[in-house]
Amino acid sequence: MSIADKQQQLLDELDLFQDWTERYEYVIGLGKQLPAMDQTLLTEDRLIRGCQSQVWLEASKEGNKIRFVADSDSLITKGMVAIFVRILDDESADDILTADMSFIDKTGLKEHLAPTRANALNLMANQMKKYALLLSAT
C-alpha cells in the first residue's frame, strides 16, 4: 500500500465520525495502539523540539525501508505521532521524502487543537523527513 493509499485510508476512517470529539477519541485510540518505545530510547536527543508535550522519535533503516518508533507523554500527542508512524513506517526514504504531507490538513485536526499542538503536526512530519534524508545516505 502506498503512502497516498494509507493517507486516504486514514481520512476515510476519520470521515466515519460525525463530530470532533469522536475523531479526537479515535486519534487517542491510535496512540494507545502504538507500541511502547523502549525506555532506553526516551532520551533528550530523540525529542522533537518545539512540541508542547514531550514527543520522542527514533528511526532506523532495515534494508531499503525506514522504520519509526515514537512515544509521547500526552495521549493526544501520542495519537498524532501514531498517525505519522502509521503513514510513513516501513517506507523507502525516497517515498518518505516525496510524500505530500498536506493530507494532515484534511483530517481536521489542526482546527480543533491549540496552536502549539497543531504546530506539532508539522514538526513531527518534518522530523520524520529529516530522518529519512539522513538514513538515505547510509
Coordinates of C-alpha atoms in Angstrom, one line a residue:
M1 CA 0.0 0.0 0.0
S2 CA 1.4 3.4 -1.0
I3 CA 1.8 6.3 1.3
A4 CA -1.1 8.1 -0.5
D5 CA -3.2 5.0 -0.1
K6 CA -2.5 4.9 3.6
Q7 CA -3.3 8.6 3.9
Q8 CA -6.6 8.1 2.1
Q9 CA -7.5 5.1 4.3
L10 CA -6.9 7.2 7.4
L11 CA -9.1 10.1 6.0
D12 CA -11.8 7.6 5.2
E13 CA -11.7 6.3 8.7
L14 CA -11.9 9.8 10.2
D15 CA -14.9 10.5 7.9
L16 CA -16.9 7.8 9.7
F17 CA -17.1 10.1 12.7
Q18 CA -19.7 12.8 12.9
D19 CA -18.1 15.2 15.3
W20 CA -14.7 16.4 16.5
T21 CA -15.0 14.6 19.9
E22 CA -15.4 11.2 18.2
R23 CA -12.4 11.9 16.0
Y24 CA -10.4 13.1 19.0
E25 CA -11.2 9.8 20.8
Y26 CA -10.2 7.9 17.6
V27 CA -6.8 9.6 17.5
I28 CA -6.2 8.9 21.2
G29 CA -7.0 5.3 20.4
L30 CA -4.4 5.2 17.7
G31 CA -1.9 6.4 20.2
K32 CA -2.9 3.7 22.7
Q33 CA -2.2 1.1 20.0
L34 CA 1.3 2.5 19.3
P35 CA 3.8 0.0 20.7
A36 CA 5.6 1.4 23.8
M37 CA 9.0 2.8 23.0
D38 CA 11.9 1.1 24.8
Q39 CA 12.7 3.2 27.8
T40 CA 16.3 3.5 26.8
L41 CA 15.3 5.4 23.7
L42 CA 13.4 8.1 25.7
T43 CA 16.4 10.4 25.6
E44 CA 16.8 14.1 25.1
D45 CA 18.4 13.7 21.6
R46 CA 15.2 11.9 20.4
L47 CA 12.8 14.6 21.5
I48 CA 11.1 16.6 18.8
R49 CA 11.9 20.2 19.6
G50 CA 9.1 22.7 19.7
C51 CA 6.3 20.4 20.7
Q52 CA 4.2 21.3 23.8
S53 CA 4.4 17.8 25.1
Q54 CA 7.4 15.5 25.1
V55 CA 7.5 13.5 21.8
W56 CA 10.3 11.0 21.2
L57 CA 11.0 9.7 17.7
E58 CA 13.6 7.2 16.6
A59 CA 14.3 5.9 13.1
S60 CA 16.3 3.1 11.8
K61 CA 17.0 1.6 8.4
E62 CA 16.1 -2.0 7.6
G63 CA 17.1 -2.9 4.0
N64 CA 15.8 -0.1 1.9
K65 CA 13.0 0.8 4.4
I66 CA 12.9 3.3 7.2
R67 CA 11.3 2.1 10.5
F68 CA 10.0 4.5 13.0
V69 CA 9.2 4.2 16.7
A70 CA 7.7 7.0 18.7
D71 CA 6.1 7.9 22.1
S72 CA 4.8 10.9 24.0
D73 CA 3.8 11.8 27.5
S74 CA 0.4 13.1 26.2
L75 CA -2.4 10.9 24.9
I76 CA -3.5 13.2 22.1
T77 CA 0.1 13.9 21.0
K78 CA 0.9 10.2 21.1
G79 CA -2.1 9.7 18.8
M80 CA -0.9 12.4 16.5
V81 CA 2.6 10.9 16.2
A82 CA 0.9 7.4 15.8
I83 CA -0.7 8.8 12.6
F84 CA 2.6 9.7 11.1
V85 CA 4.2 6.3 12.1
R86 CA 1.3 4.5 10.5
I87 CA 1.7 6.5 7.3
L88 CA 5.5 6.6 7.0
D89 CA 6.8 3.5 8.8
D90 CA 8.3 0.8 6.6
E91 CA 8.5 3.0 3.5
S92 CA 11.6 3.9 1.5
A93 CA 13.5 7.1 2.2
D94 CA 12.6 8.4 -1.3
D95 CA 8.9 7.8 -0.8
I96 CA 9.0 9.5 2.6
L97 CA 10.9 12.5 1.3
T98 CA 8.5 13.0 -1.6
A99 CA 5.3 12.3 0.4
D100 CA 2.7 15.0 0.3
M101 CA 2.0 15.6 4.0
S102 CA -0.8 18.1 3.3
F103 CA -3.2 15.2 3.9
I104 CA -2.9 16.2 7.6
D105 CA -4.9 19.4 6.8
K106 CA -7.7 17.3 5.5
T107 CA -8.0 15.4 8.8
G108 CA -9.4 18.5 10.6
L109 CA -7.0 18.0 13.5
K110 CA -5.4 21.4 13.2
E111 CA -8.7 23.3 13.5
H112 CA -9.5 21.6 16.9
L113 CA -6.1 21.7 18.6
A114 CA -4.4 24.5 20.4
P115 CA -2.0 26.3 18.0
T116 CA 1.1 24.8 19.7
R117 CA -0.3 21.2 19.3
A118 CA -1.3 22.0 15.7
N119 CA 2.3 23.1 15.0
A120 CA 3.5 19.8 16.5
L121 CA 2.0 18.1 13.5
N122 CA 4.3 19.9 11.1
L123 CA 7.3 19.3 13.4
M124 CA 6.6 15.6 13.5
A125 CA 6.3 15.3 9.7
N126 CA 9.5 17.4 9.2
Q127 CA 11.5 15.3 11.7
M128 CA 10.5 12.1 10.0
K129 CA 11.5 13.5 6.7
K130 CA 14.9 14.6 8.2
Y131 CA 15.5 11.1 9.5
A132 CA 14.6 9.7 6.0
L133 CA 17.1 12.1 4.4
L134 CA 19.8 11.2 7.0
L135 CA 19.3 7.5 6.6
S136 CA 19.1 7.6 2.8
A137 CA 22.8 8.5 2.9
T138 CA 23.7 5.3 4.8

